Coordinates of C-alpha atoms in Angstrom, one line a residue:
M1 CA -38.0 160.3 203.1
S2 CA -38.8 163.7 201.1
Q3 CA -40.9 166.3 201.9
K4 CA -44.5 165.5 201.6
N5 CA -46.5 166.8 198.4
P6 CA -49.9 168.9 199.3
Q7 CA -52.1 165.6 198.7
Q8 CA -50.0 163.7 201.1
I9 CA -50.4 166.5 203.6
L10 CA -54.0 166.2 203.2
E11 CA -53.9 162.6 203.7
A12 CA -51.5 163.2 207.1
T13 CA -54.1 165.7 208.3
I14 CA -56.9 163.4 207.6
D15 CA -55.1 160.5 209.3
S16 CA -54.4 162.9 212.5
A17 CA -57.9 163.9 212.9
V18 CA -58.8 160.2 213.1
K19 CA -56.4 159.6 215.7
K20 CA -57.8 162.8 217.7
T21 CA -61.3 161.3 217.9
G22 CA -60.0 158.1 219.3
Y23 CA -58.7 159.9 222.6
S24 CA -60.8 159.5 225.7
V25 CA -62.1 162.6 227.3
K26 CA -59.6 162.3 230.0
Q27 CA -56.9 162.2 227.5
L28 CA -58.5 165.2 225.7
I29 CA -58.8 167.0 228.9
L30 CA -55.3 166.5 229.8
L31 CA -53.7 167.2 226.5
G32 CA -55.9 170.3 226.1
L33 CA -54.7 171.6 229.8
M34 CA -51.0 171.1 228.4
A35 CA -51.6 173.2 225.2
G36 CA -53.2 175.8 227.2
F37 CA -50.1 175.9 229.3
F38 CA -47.7 176.1 226.3
I39 CA -49.6 178.8 224.7
A40 CA -49.9 180.8 227.8
I41 CA -46.1 180.5 228.7
A42 CA -45.3 181.7 225.2
G43 CA -47.7 184.6 225.8
A44 CA -45.9 185.4 229.2
G45 CA -42.5 185.2 227.4
A46 CA -43.5 187.2 224.4
N47 CA -45.1 190.1 226.7
M48 CA -41.7 190.0 229.1
G49 CA -39.6 190.1 225.9
A50 CA -41.3 193.0 224.2
Y51 CA -42.9 195.1 226.9
R52 CA -40.3 197.9 226.3
F53 CA -41.0 198.6 222.7
L54 CA -45.0 197.8 223.1
S55 CA -45.2 200.6 225.7
E56 CA -44.6 203.2 223.2
P57 CA -46.7 203.9 219.9
L58 CA -43.8 204.5 217.7
T59 CA -42.2 201.2 218.6
N60 CA -45.3 199.3 218.9
G61 CA -44.7 197.3 215.6
I62 CA -41.1 196.4 216.6
G63 CA -42.4 195.1 220.0
K64 CA -45.2 192.9 217.9
M65 CA -42.2 191.5 215.8
V66 CA -40.3 190.9 219.0
S67 CA -43.1 189.1 220.4
G68 CA -43.6 186.9 217.2
V69 CA -40.3 185.8 217.5
I70 CA -41.0 184.3 221.0
F71 CA -44.4 183.2 220.6
P72 CA -44.1 180.3 218.2
A73 CA -42.2 178.4 221.1
G74 CA -45.9 177.7 222.2
L75 CA -47.0 175.9 219.1
M76 CA -43.9 174.0 219.0
M77 CA -44.3 172.5 222.5
V78 CA -47.7 171.5 221.5
V79 CA -46.6 169.7 218.0
F80 CA -43.4 168.2 219.5
A81 CA -44.3 167.5 223.3
G82 CA -47.9 166.4 222.3
A83 CA -50.9 168.3 223.0
E84 CA -54.5 169.2 222.0
L85 CA -54.7 172.9 220.6
F86 CA -58.5 174.1 219.5
T87 CA -57.2 176.2 216.9
G88 CA -54.8 173.6 215.3
N89 CA -57.8 170.8 215.5
N90 CA -60.0 173.2 213.2
L91 CA -58.0 171.3 210.5
M92 CA -60.1 168.3 211.7
L93 CA -62.9 169.4 209.2
A94 CA -61.3 167.6 206.3
A95 CA -61.5 164.3 207.8
V96 CA -65.3 165.1 208.3
L97 CA -65.9 166.0 204.6
D98 CA -63.8 162.9 203.8
R99 CA -66.1 161.0 205.9
K100 CA -63.6 159.5 207.8
I101 CA -65.1 161.1 211.1
S102 CA -68.3 162.4 212.3
A103 CA -69.1 165.9 212.7
G104 CA -70.1 165.0 216.1
A105 CA -66.8 163.7 216.8
M106 CA -65.2 166.7 215.6
L107 CA -67.3 168.8 217.8
K108 CA -67.0 166.9 220.8
N109 CA -63.4 167.3 220.5
W110 CA -63.4 171.2 219.8
V111 CA -65.5 171.6 222.9
I112 CA -63.5 169.6 225.5
V113 CA -60.1 170.9 224.1
Y114 CA -61.4 174.5 224.2
L115 CA -62.5 174.3 227.8
A116 CA -59.3 172.4 228.6
N117 CA -57.3 175.3 226.8
L118 CA -59.2 177.9 228.7
I119 CA -58.5 176.5 232.2
G120 CA -54.7 175.7 231.5
S121 CA -54.1 179.3 229.9
M122 CA -56.0 180.7 232.7
V123 CA -53.9 178.8 235.6
V124 CA -50.6 180.3 233.6
A125 CA -52.2 183.9 233.7
W126 CA -52.8 183.6 237.5
M127 CA -49.6 182.2 238.4
V128 CA -47.4 184.9 236.3
A129 CA -49.4 187.6 238.1
Y130 CA -49.2 186.1 241.3
S131 CA -45.6 185.2 241.0
G132 CA -44.6 189.1 240.7
L133 CA -43.2 189.0 237.5
L134 CA -45.5 191.5 236.1
G135 CA -43.7 194.2 238.3
T136 CA -40.7 193.8 235.8
G137 CA -39.3 197.1 234.5
D138 CA -40.7 199.4 237.6
G139 CA -44.3 197.9 236.9
M140 CA -44.1 198.6 233.1
L141 CA -45.0 195.0 232.4
T142 CA -48.0 195.5 234.5
D143 CA -49.3 198.6 232.4
V144 CA -48.5 196.9 229.1
T145 CA -50.0 193.7 230.1
I146 CA -53.3 195.8 231.1
S147 CA -53.2 197.8 227.8
I148 CA -53.0 194.7 225.9
A149 CA -56.1 193.3 227.2
S150 CA -58.0 196.6 227.3
S151 CA -57.3 197.0 223.4
K152 CA -58.2 193.5 222.9
M153 CA -61.8 193.9 224.6
A154 CA -62.1 197.3 222.9
L155 CA -62.2 195.6 219.7
P156 CA -65.6 196.0 217.5
F157 CA -67.4 192.5 217.2
G158 CA -66.6 192.5 213.3
Q159 CA -63.1 193.7 213.5
A160 CA -62.2 190.8 216.4
F161 CA -63.9 188.2 213.9
V162 CA -62.2 189.0 210.9
R163 CA -58.7 189.2 212.9
G164 CA -59.7 185.8 214.1
I165 CA -60.2 184.7 210.6
L166 CA -56.5 185.8 209.6
C167 CA -55.0 184.5 212.6
N168 CA -56.0 180.8 212.7
F169 CA -55.6 180.8 208.6
L170 CA -51.9 181.2 209.3
V171 CA -51.8 179.0 212.5
C172 CA -53.5 176.3 210.4
I173 CA -51.2 176.7 207.7
A174 CA -48.3 176.3 210.0
V175 CA -49.9 173.1 211.4
W176 CA -50.4 172.1 207.7
M177 CA -46.8 172.7 206.7
G178 CA -45.4 171.1 209.9
N179 CA -47.4 167.9 208.9
G180 CA -45.7 168.0 205.5
A181 CA -42.1 168.3 206.9
D182 CA -40.1 165.0 207.4
S183 CA -37.6 166.4 210.0
T184 CA -37.5 168.2 213.3
V185 CA -35.7 171.1 212.0
G186 CA -38.2 171.2 208.6
K187 CA -41.2 171.3 211.3
I188 CA -39.7 174.1 213.4
F189 CA -39.5 176.2 210.2
S190 CA -42.8 175.3 209.1
L191 CA -44.3 176.3 212.5
F192 CA -42.0 179.4 213.1
F193 CA -42.7 181.9 210.3
P194 CA -46.6 181.6 210.1
I195 CA -46.8 182.1 213.7
W196 CA -44.2 185.1 213.7
L197 CA -46.2 186.5 210.9
F198 CA -49.6 186.5 212.6
V199 CA -48.3 188.1 215.9
T200 CA -46.7 190.9 213.8
A201 CA -49.6 191.4 211.9
G202 CA -51.6 191.7 215.2
F203 CA -54.3 189.0 214.4
E204 CA -56.2 187.5 217.1
H205 CA -55.9 183.9 218.5
S206 CA -58.7 182.7 221.0
V207 CA -56.4 180.4 223.1
A208 CA -53.6 183.2 223.5
N209 CA -56.3 185.8 224.6
M210 CA -57.3 183.0 227.3
F211 CA -53.8 184.1 228.8
F212 CA -53.5 187.7 227.4
I213 CA -57.1 189.0 228.7
P214 CA -57.1 187.3 232.2
A215 CA -53.5 188.3 232.8
G216 CA -54.8 191.8 232.3
I217 CA -57.5 191.3 234.7
F218 CA -55.2 189.5 237.1
A219 CA -52.8 192.5 237.1
G220 CA -55.6 195.0 238.3
G221 CA -57.4 195.7 235.0
A222 CA -60.7 195.5 236.7
Q223 CA -60.1 199.0 237.9
V224 CA -60.1 200.2 234.1
G225 CA -63.1 198.3 233.3
I226 CA -61.6 194.9 231.9
T227 CA -64.2 192.4 233.2
W228 CA -64.8 188.8 232.8
S229 CA -67.9 189.0 230.9
G230 CA -66.3 191.6 228.6
F231 CA -63.7 189.0 228.1
F232 CA -65.9 186.3 226.7
V233 CA -68.6 188.6 224.9
N234 CA -66.5 191.3 223.4
N235 CA -63.4 189.2 222.5
L236 CA -63.4 185.4 223.1
I237 CA -66.7 184.8 221.2
P238 CA -66.1 186.6 218.2
V239 CA -62.3 185.7 218.0
T240 CA -63.3 182.2 218.3
L241 CA -65.7 182.3 215.8
G242 CA -63.3 183.8 213.4
N243 CA -60.5 181.1 214.2
I244 CA -63.4 178.4 213.4
L245 CA -63.8 180.0 209.9
G246 CA -60.3 180.7 209.1
G247 CA -58.9 177.4 210.2
S248 CA -61.7 174.7 209.1
V249 CA -63.0 176.4 206.1
F250 CA -60.2 178.5 204.5
V251 CA -57.6 176.2 205.1
S252 CA -58.9 172.7 205.6
G253 CA -61.9 172.8 203.7
I254 CA -60.4 174.7 200.5
Y255 CA -57.3 172.1 200.2
Y256 CA -59.9 169.1 200.6
L257 CA -61.7 170.7 197.9
A258 CA -58.9 171.4 195.7
L259 CA -56.8 168.3 196.4
K260 CA -58.8 165.3 197.0
K261 CA -59.4 162.9 194.2
K262 CA -63.0 162.0 193.7

């Protein structure tokens, strides 16, 4: 079997969306929890591996690059182990445009998976904080965790929204290319490089932030103004809206319009 061409990738993406709408609510919740676990654990590993570089302004870019090497493991676990990730599921728009699924079925999937991702990510954030691992580096990891959460919450709405667009453009490109790979190694490379790129560039991923910001709160960030209301209003809402636009319209929608034969 050879690498799929773009038209074949589109058909595989549409077929995948159809299968996703066949899942029960129970399946979506459980698989959504798993994706939240996977992404949050990848976030914890990324922070642990790069906190020394992230703690200094002059090495912050190197820190993001190191984080980016580790973080793709999250999406790899989602794809290979099997899980439902909200941002990747934004590709389902192609199946709606092709009239293979309804908009209502797509939105049902998005809402259930999004909430399950949120719960799963926050559970891991609490566990990481409770475990004492944030005390690594004489408390430096705690400081970096709080700093990351604070900087994400401080973004103006427009900036968070645009960074969300750019992020999920790359996440969905990774899933798109992975759908075209015919081997495990090919899928790994397809998933790795776009995710490494988005982390290094500093873009905003809603599900990842479901770990990063709660972890900052659990680490003691409330003392410096990191709040639950701020998490949802200042970051999660604009980033989520940007993720939807970047993945569904700029990847799924554009490729459908470009490649689908009428």
